[in-house]
Coordinates of C-alpha atoms in Angstrom, one line a residue:
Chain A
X1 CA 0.0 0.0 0.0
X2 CA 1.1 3.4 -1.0
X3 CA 2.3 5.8 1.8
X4 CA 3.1 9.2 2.6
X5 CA 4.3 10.2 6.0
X6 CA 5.4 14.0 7.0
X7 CA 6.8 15.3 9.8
X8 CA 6.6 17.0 12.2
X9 CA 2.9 16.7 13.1
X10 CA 3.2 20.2 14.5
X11 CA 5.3 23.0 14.9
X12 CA 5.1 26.6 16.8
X13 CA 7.0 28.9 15.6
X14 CA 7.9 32.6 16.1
X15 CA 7.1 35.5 13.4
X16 CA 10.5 35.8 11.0
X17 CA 11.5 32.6 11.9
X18 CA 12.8 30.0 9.0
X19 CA 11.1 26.2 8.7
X20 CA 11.3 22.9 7.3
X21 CA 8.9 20.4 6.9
X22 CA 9.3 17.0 5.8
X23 CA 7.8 14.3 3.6
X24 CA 8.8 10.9 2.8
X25 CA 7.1 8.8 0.6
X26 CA 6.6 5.0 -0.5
X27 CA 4.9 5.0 -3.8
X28 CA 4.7 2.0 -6.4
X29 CA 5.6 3.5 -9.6
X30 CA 6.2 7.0 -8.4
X31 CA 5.3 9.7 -10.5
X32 CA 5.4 13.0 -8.5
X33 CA 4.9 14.8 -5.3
X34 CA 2.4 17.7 -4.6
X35 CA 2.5 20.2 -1.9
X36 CA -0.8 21.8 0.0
X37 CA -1.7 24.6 2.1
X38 CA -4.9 23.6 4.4
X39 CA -6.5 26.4 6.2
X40 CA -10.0 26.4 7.1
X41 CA -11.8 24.9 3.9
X42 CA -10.4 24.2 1.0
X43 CA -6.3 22.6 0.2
X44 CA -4.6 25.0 -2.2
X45 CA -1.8 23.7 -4.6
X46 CA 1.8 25.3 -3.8
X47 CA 4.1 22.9 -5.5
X48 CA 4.7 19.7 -7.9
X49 CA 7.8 18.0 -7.9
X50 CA 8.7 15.2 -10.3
X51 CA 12.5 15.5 -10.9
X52 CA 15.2 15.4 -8.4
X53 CA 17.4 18.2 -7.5
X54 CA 15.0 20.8 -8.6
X55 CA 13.9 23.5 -6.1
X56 CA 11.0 25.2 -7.0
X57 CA 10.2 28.5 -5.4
X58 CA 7.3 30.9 -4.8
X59 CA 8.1 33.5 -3.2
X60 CA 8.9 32.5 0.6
X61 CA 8.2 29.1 0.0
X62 CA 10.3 26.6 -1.7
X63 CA 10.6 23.0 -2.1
X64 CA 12.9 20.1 -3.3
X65 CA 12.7 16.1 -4.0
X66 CA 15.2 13.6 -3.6
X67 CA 13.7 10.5 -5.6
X68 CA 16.9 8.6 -4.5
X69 CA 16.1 9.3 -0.5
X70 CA 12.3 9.5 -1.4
X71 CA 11.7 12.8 1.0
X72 CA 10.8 16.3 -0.4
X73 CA 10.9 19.4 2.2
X74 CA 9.1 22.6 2.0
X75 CA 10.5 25.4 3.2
X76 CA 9.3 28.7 4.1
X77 CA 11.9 31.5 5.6
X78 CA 10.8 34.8 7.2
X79 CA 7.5 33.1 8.3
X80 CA 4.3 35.3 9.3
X81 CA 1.0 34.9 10.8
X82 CA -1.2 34.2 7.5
X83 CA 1.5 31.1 7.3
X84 CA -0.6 29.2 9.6
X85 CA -1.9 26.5 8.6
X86 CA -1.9 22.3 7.9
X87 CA 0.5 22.1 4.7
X88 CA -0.2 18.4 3.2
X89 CA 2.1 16.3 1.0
X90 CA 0.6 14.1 -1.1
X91 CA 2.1 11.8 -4.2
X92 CA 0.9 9.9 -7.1
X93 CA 1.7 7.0 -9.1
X94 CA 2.0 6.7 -13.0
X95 CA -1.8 5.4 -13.1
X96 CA -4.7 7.6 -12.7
X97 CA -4.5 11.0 -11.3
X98 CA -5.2 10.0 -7.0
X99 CA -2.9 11.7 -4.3
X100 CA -2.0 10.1 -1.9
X101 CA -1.7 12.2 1.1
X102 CA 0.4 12.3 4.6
X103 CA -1.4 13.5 7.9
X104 CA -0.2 17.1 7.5
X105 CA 1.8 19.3 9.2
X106 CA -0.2 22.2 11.5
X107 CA 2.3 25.1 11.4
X108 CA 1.5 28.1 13.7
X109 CA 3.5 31.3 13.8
X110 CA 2.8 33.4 16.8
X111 CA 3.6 36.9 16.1
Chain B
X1 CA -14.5 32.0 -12.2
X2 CA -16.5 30.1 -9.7
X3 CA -14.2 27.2 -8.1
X4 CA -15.4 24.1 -7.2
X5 CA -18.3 24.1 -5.0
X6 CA -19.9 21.6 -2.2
X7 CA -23.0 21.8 -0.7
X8 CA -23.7 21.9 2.0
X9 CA -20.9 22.9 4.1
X10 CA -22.0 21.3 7.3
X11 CA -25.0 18.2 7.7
X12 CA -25.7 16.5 10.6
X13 CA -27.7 13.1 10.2
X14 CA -28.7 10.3 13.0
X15 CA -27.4 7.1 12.7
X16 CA -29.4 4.8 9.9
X17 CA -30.3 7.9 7.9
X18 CA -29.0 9.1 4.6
X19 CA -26.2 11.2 3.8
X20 CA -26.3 13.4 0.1
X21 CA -23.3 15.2 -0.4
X22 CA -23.1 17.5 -3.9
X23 CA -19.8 18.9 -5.5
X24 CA -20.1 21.1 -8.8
X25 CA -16.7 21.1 -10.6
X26 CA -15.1 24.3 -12.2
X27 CA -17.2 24.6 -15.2
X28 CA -15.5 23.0 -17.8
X29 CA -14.4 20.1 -16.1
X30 CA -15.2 16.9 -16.1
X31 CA -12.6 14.4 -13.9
X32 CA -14.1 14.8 -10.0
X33 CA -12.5 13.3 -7.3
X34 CA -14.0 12.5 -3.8
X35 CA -11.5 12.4 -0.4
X36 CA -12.4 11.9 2.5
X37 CA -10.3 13.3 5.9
X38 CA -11.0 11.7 9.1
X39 CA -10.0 13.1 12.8
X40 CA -6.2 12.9 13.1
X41 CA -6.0 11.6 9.4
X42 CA -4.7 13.1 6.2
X43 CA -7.3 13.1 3.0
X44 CA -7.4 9.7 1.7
X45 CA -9.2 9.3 -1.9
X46 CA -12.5 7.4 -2.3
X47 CA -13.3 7.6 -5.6
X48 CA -12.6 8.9 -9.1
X49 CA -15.3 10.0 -11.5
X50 CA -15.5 11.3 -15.5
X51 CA -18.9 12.3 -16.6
X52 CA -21.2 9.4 -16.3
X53 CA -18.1 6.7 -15.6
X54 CA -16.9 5.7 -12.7
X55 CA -13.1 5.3 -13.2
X56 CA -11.8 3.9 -9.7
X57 CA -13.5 3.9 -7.0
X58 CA -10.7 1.7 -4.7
X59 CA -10.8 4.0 -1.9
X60 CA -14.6 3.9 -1.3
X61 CA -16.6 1.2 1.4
X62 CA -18.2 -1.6 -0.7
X63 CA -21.0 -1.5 1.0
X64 CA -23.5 1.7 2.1
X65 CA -21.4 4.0 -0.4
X66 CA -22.2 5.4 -4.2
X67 CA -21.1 8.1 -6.1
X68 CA -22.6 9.3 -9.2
X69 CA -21.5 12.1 -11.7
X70 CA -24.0 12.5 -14.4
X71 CA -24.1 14.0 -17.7
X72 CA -26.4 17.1 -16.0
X73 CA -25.5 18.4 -12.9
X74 CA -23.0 17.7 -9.8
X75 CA -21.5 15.1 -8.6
X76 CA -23.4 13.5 -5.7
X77 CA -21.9 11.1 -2.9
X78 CA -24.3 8.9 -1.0
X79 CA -24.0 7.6 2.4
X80 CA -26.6 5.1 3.4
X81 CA -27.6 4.0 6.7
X82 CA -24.8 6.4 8.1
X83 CA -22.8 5.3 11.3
X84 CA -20.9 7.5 13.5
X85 CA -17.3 6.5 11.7
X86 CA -19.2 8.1 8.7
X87 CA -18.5 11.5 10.8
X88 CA -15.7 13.0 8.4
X89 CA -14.7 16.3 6.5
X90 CA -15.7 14.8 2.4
X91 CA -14.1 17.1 0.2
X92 CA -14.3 17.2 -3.5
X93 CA -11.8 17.8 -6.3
X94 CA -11.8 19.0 -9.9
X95 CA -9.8 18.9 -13.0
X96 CA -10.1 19.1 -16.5
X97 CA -8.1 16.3 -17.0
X98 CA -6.0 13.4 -16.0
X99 CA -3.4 16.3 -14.7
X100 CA -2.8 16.7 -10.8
X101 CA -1.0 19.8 -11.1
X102 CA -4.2 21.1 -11.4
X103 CA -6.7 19.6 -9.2
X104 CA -8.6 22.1 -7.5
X105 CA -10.4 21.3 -4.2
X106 CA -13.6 21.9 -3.1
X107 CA -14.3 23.8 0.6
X108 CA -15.7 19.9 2.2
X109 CA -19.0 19.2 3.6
X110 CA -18.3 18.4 7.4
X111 CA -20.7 15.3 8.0
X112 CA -21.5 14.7 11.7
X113 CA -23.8 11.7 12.8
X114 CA -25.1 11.6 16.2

């Protein structure tokens, strides 16, 4: 069975603050690895990774896989207040277009 | 541009009754996808959906589940004779194709059964 596990489950952090959260994955036939911001309704899409080595960036946030290690992190520097929130990793296989998804990581940033 | 929308947002059904959860994809597309998140859990996908077929539907209960998405109208997943474990955030996805990239989610329907 496919799995996705992230880490750390929570994290409190301080306003400016820089921090990492994990993701490791086993996938049968792996085909790439999604990143999600969870507030109050609805996950948003941040990131898809499918090659190794790449960061991809937006703004603050960034994030990088290693298909050899099978983890991505996402990091986000100079965190604020609207940063709050569960950020989900999920990945998919080469057949139909299901996520998988981890348990999420609740990020708060106190200001 | 509307996004995906789920109705309702909240329900609250005793146990034995039926459950009716709707999703309208972004117009335009026609590949839904139902998760469900349970307390303490990440999303886990029930079941896949193109207009009128179901594709996979792996993730869902055999028994006491359905999900429909006909030619005319939303998507609709049906709980029967609910049970408390039914008591879950059911969110919806859309895309206008077999792409995940761009997958957009619905805001849930929080079911609670008493």
């Amino acid at each position: 069975e496919d799995k996705v596990v992230q880490s750390p489950l929570s994290l409190v952090v301080h306003e400016g603050d820089t921090v990492t959260l994990n993701c490791s994955y086993e996938v049968t036939n792996f085909r790439s690895l999604l990143w999600y911001k969870q507030e109050k309704k609805a996950p948003t899409f941040l990131f898809m990774l499918t090659s190794s080595g790449i960061e991809k960036k937006s703004g603050r946030l960034s994030s990088i896989l290693d298909k050899k290690e099978l983890f991505s992190i996402l990091n986000i520097t100079a965190t604020q207040t609207g940063d709050s929130a569960v950020y989900l990793c999920a990945a998919t296989n080469s057949g139909y277009s299901t996520l998988t998804f981890g348990k999420g990581t609740m990020l708060l940033v106190s200001p | 541009n509307a996004g995906v929308m789920q109705n309702p947002r909240h329900l609250v059904r005793r146990r034995g009754q039926e459950a009716r959860l709707r999703c309208s994809p972004v117009k335009g597309h026609s590949h839904v996808y139902w998760y469900r998140q349970l307390p303490e859990e990440g999303l886990k996908f029930m079941v896949y959906l193109q207009k009128e077929n179901i594709i996979d539907e792996s993730g869902m209960p055999k028994e006491r589940f359905s999900a429909e998405f006909p030619k005319e109208g939303p998507s609709i997943l049906r709980i029967q004779q609910v049970v408390r474990g039914d008591s879950a955030a059911y969110f919806c996805a859309s895309s206008p194709g077999q792409s995940v990239d761009t997958q957009y989610f619905g805001p849930g329907t929080r079911l609670t059964v008493l």
